[in-house]
Amino acid sequence: ICIPVIEKITVPDLFTPDNNSRNDLFRPVLSFTPVEYSLVITDMKRKTVFETNDYTMEWDGKSGGVPLGQGLYLWFLKVSSPSGRNFSQSGTVTIVFNQ
C-alpha cells in the first residue's frame, strides 16, 4: 500500500529567543524534505536579518550575532517539493521576550 505524502508547510507566527530552551528558535515546519529551499527574514524596513538555503537551519532572533529587539519581522519562503510543486509564501513572525 502506498500512501501519498501530504505536502504541507506550517510557519509559526511568534517565538521567544530568551534562551530558556522553550520556543527559542524559528523555522518553517515541512511535512517533506525539500529539493530546493530559501528562507529570508527581514526587519520592517526590509533589511535582511537572516537568510538560509538549509531547511534544517533555525533562526535564533539574532542578526550578525547581535540579538534583535522584540517586534515584528517579515519572512519570505520559497520551496520546491520532491513532487515538483513550488511553494512561495510570506508572512510575519513576532519576537517576544518573556518576563
PDB file of C-alpha atoms in Angstrom:
ATOM      1  CA  ILE A   1       0.000   0.000   0.000  1.00  0.00           C
ATOM      2  CA  CYS A   2       1.327   3.420  -0.926  1.00  0.00           C
ATOM      3  CA  ILE A   3       0.159   6.435   0.993  1.00  0.00           C
ATOM      4  CA  PRO A   4       0.945   9.738  -0.687  1.00  0.00           C
ATOM      5  CA  VAL A   5       2.792  12.345   1.354  1.00  0.00           C
ATOM      6  CA  ILE A   6       0.704  15.414   2.010  1.00  0.00           C
ATOM      7  CA  GLU A   7       2.957  18.349   1.218  1.00  0.00           C
ATOM      8  CA  LYS A   8       2.244  20.854   3.950  1.00  0.00           C
ATOM      9  CA  ILE A   9       4.125  23.888   5.256  1.00  0.00           C
ATOM     10  CA  THR A  10       3.367  25.387   8.655  1.00  0.00           C
ATOM     11  CA  VAL A  11       5.046  28.576   9.815  1.00  0.00           C
ATOM     12  CA  PRO A  12       4.903  29.798  13.428  1.00  0.00           C
ATOM     13  CA  ASP A  13       3.964  33.433  13.954  1.00  0.00           C
ATOM     14  CA  LEU A  14       5.727  34.003  17.289  1.00  0.00           C
ATOM     15  CA  PHE A  15       8.829  32.834  19.148  1.00  0.00           C
ATOM     16  CA  THR A  16      10.717  33.730  22.302  1.00  0.00           C
ATOM     17  CA  PRO A  17      14.520  33.695  21.827  1.00  0.00           C
ATOM     18  CA  ASP A  18      15.268  34.142  25.536  1.00  0.00           C
ATOM     19  CA  ASN A  19      17.492  31.060  25.973  1.00  0.00           C
ATOM     20  CA  ASN A  20      15.115  29.172  28.267  1.00  0.00           C
ATOM     21  CA  SER A  21      15.125  26.119  25.934  1.00  0.00           C
ATOM     22  CA  ARG A  22      11.451  26.623  25.023  1.00  0.00           C
ATOM     23  CA  ASN A  23      10.391  28.173  21.723  1.00  0.00           C
ATOM     24  CA  ASP A  24      13.836  29.802  21.309  1.00  0.00           C
ATOM     25  CA  LEU A  25      14.222  29.162  17.564  1.00  0.00           C
ATOM     26  CA  PHE A  26      12.170  29.913  14.450  1.00  0.00           C
ATOM     27  CA  ARG A  27      11.826  27.907  11.255  1.00  0.00           C
ATOM     28  CA  PRO A  28       9.048  26.709   8.974  1.00  0.00           C
ATOM     29  CA  VAL A  29       7.882  23.127   9.568  1.00  0.00           C
ATOM     30  CA  LEU A  30       7.679  20.995   6.423  1.00  0.00           C
ATOM     31  CA  SER A  31       5.961  17.629   6.060  1.00  0.00           C
ATOM     32  CA  PHE A  32       8.526  16.681   3.392  1.00  0.00           C
ATOM     33  CA  THR A  33      12.210  17.081   2.592  1.00  0.00           C
ATOM     34  CA  PRO A  34      12.521  19.919   0.072  1.00  0.00           C
ATOM     35  CA  VAL A  35      14.510  19.749  -3.142  1.00  0.00           C
ATOM     36  CA  GLU A  36      15.153  23.500  -3.011  1.00  0.00           C
ATOM     37  CA  TYR A  37      14.661  25.872  -0.088  1.00  0.00           C
ATOM     38  CA  SER A  38      15.129  29.563   0.555  1.00  0.00           C
ATOM     39  CA  LEU A  39      14.132  31.483   3.702  1.00  0.00           C
ATOM     40  CA  VAL A  40      14.767  35.216   4.106  1.00  0.00           C
ATOM     41  CA  ILE A  41      13.812  37.198   7.202  1.00  0.00           C
ATOM     42  CA  THR A  42      13.843  40.989   7.212  1.00  0.00           C
ATOM     43  CA  ASP A  43      13.007  43.766   9.593  1.00  0.00           C
ATOM     44  CA  MET A  44      10.069  46.053   8.789  1.00  0.00           C
ATOM     45  CA  LYS A  45      12.360  48.273   6.690  1.00  0.00           C
ATOM     46  CA  ARG A  46      13.191  45.196   4.540  1.00  0.00           C
ATOM     47  CA  LYS A  47      16.784  44.918   5.798  1.00  0.00           C
ATOM     48  CA  THR A  48      17.762  41.230   5.711  1.00  0.00           C
ATOM     49  CA  VAL A  49      18.472  39.913   9.208  1.00  0.00           C
ATOM     50  CA  PHE A  50      18.628  36.173   8.406  1.00  0.00           C
ATOM     51  CA  GLU A  51      18.929  34.121   5.227  1.00  0.00           C
ATOM     52  CA  THR A  52      19.397  30.407   4.563  1.00  0.00           C
ATOM     53  CA  ASN A  53      19.083  27.734   1.889  1.00  0.00           C
ATOM     54  CA  ASP A  54      19.288  24.952   4.502  1.00  0.00           C
ATOM     55  CA  TYR A  55      15.833  23.780   5.613  1.00  0.00           C
ATOM     56  CA  THR A  56      17.276  22.472   8.904  1.00  0.00           C
ATOM     57  CA  MET A  57      18.739  25.847   9.908  1.00  0.00           C
ATOM     58  CA  GLU A  58      16.788  27.762  12.541  1.00  0.00           C
ATOM     59  CA  TRP A  59      16.798  31.492  13.285  1.00  0.00           C
ATOM     60  CA  ASP A  60      17.793  32.425  16.830  1.00  0.00           C
ATOM     61  CA  GLY A  61      16.481  36.003  16.699  1.00  0.00           C
ATOM     62  CA  LYS A  62      19.916  37.465  16.035  1.00  0.00           C
ATOM     63  CA  SER A  63      21.449  39.322  13.128  1.00  0.00           C
ATOM     64  CA  GLY A  64      25.212  39.061  12.767  1.00  0.00           C
ATOM     65  CA  GLY A  65      25.382  37.541  16.260  1.00  0.00           C
ATOM     66  CA  VAL A  66      23.560  40.514  17.823  1.00  0.00           C
ATOM     67  CA  PRO A  67      20.156  39.874  19.459  1.00  0.00           C
ATOM     68  CA  LEU A  68      17.332  41.767  17.772  1.00  0.00           C
ATOM     69  CA  GLY A  69      14.615  43.618  19.636  1.00  0.00           C
ATOM     70  CA  GLN A  70      11.134  42.480  20.415  1.00  0.00           C
ATOM     71  CA  GLY A  71       8.819  43.148  17.499  1.00  0.00           C
ATOM     72  CA  LEU A  72       7.510  42.123  14.118  1.00  0.00           C
ATOM     73  CA  TYR A  73       9.683  40.684  11.321  1.00  0.00           C
ATOM     74  CA  LEU A  74       8.849  39.627   7.751  1.00  0.00           C
ATOM     75  CA  TRP A  75       9.654  36.199   6.299  1.00  0.00           C
ATOM     76  CA  PHE A  76       9.786  35.071   2.670  1.00  0.00           C
ATOM     77  CA  LEU A  77       9.885  31.360   1.843  1.00  0.00           C
ATOM     78  CA  LYS A  78      10.432  29.555  -1.469  1.00  0.00           C
ATOM     79  CA  VAL A  79      10.350  25.758  -1.529  1.00  0.00           C
ATOM     80  CA  SER A  80      10.371  23.069  -4.219  1.00  0.00           C
ATOM     81  CA  SER A  81       8.970  19.698  -3.172  1.00  0.00           C
ATOM     82  CA  PRO A  82      10.015  16.225  -4.387  1.00  0.00           C
ATOM     83  CA  SER A  83       6.779  16.011  -6.410  1.00  0.00           C
ATOM     84  CA  GLY A  84       7.780  19.138  -8.348  1.00  0.00           C
ATOM     85  CA  ARG A  85       5.418  21.567  -6.631  1.00  0.00           C
ATOM     86  CA  ASN A  86       6.728  25.061  -5.974  1.00  0.00           C
ATOM     87  CA  PHE A  87       5.646  26.981  -2.905  1.00  0.00           C
ATOM     88  CA  SER A  88       6.149  30.695  -2.389  1.00  0.00           C
ATOM     89  CA  GLN A  89       4.852  32.112   0.881  1.00  0.00           C
ATOM     90  CA  SER A  90       5.408  35.150   3.048  1.00  0.00           C
ATOM     91  CA  GLY A  91       4.214  36.360   6.395  1.00  0.00           C
ATOM     92  CA  THR A  92       5.248  37.797   9.728  1.00  0.00           C
ATOM     93  CA  VAL A  93       6.831  36.462  12.883  1.00  0.00           C
ATOM     94  CA  THR A  94       6.931  38.276  16.205  1.00  0.00           C
ATOM     95  CA  ILE A  95       9.807  38.117  18.662  1.00  0.00           C
ATOM     96  CA  VAL A  96       8.539  38.246  22.245  1.00  0.00           C
ATOM     97  CA  PHE A  97      10.654  38.226  25.392  1.00  0.00           C
ATOM     98  CA  ASN A  98       9.051  36.595  28.417  1.00  0.00           C
ATOM     99  CA  GLN A  99       9.301  38.497  31.655  1.00  0.00           C
TER     100      GLN A  99
END
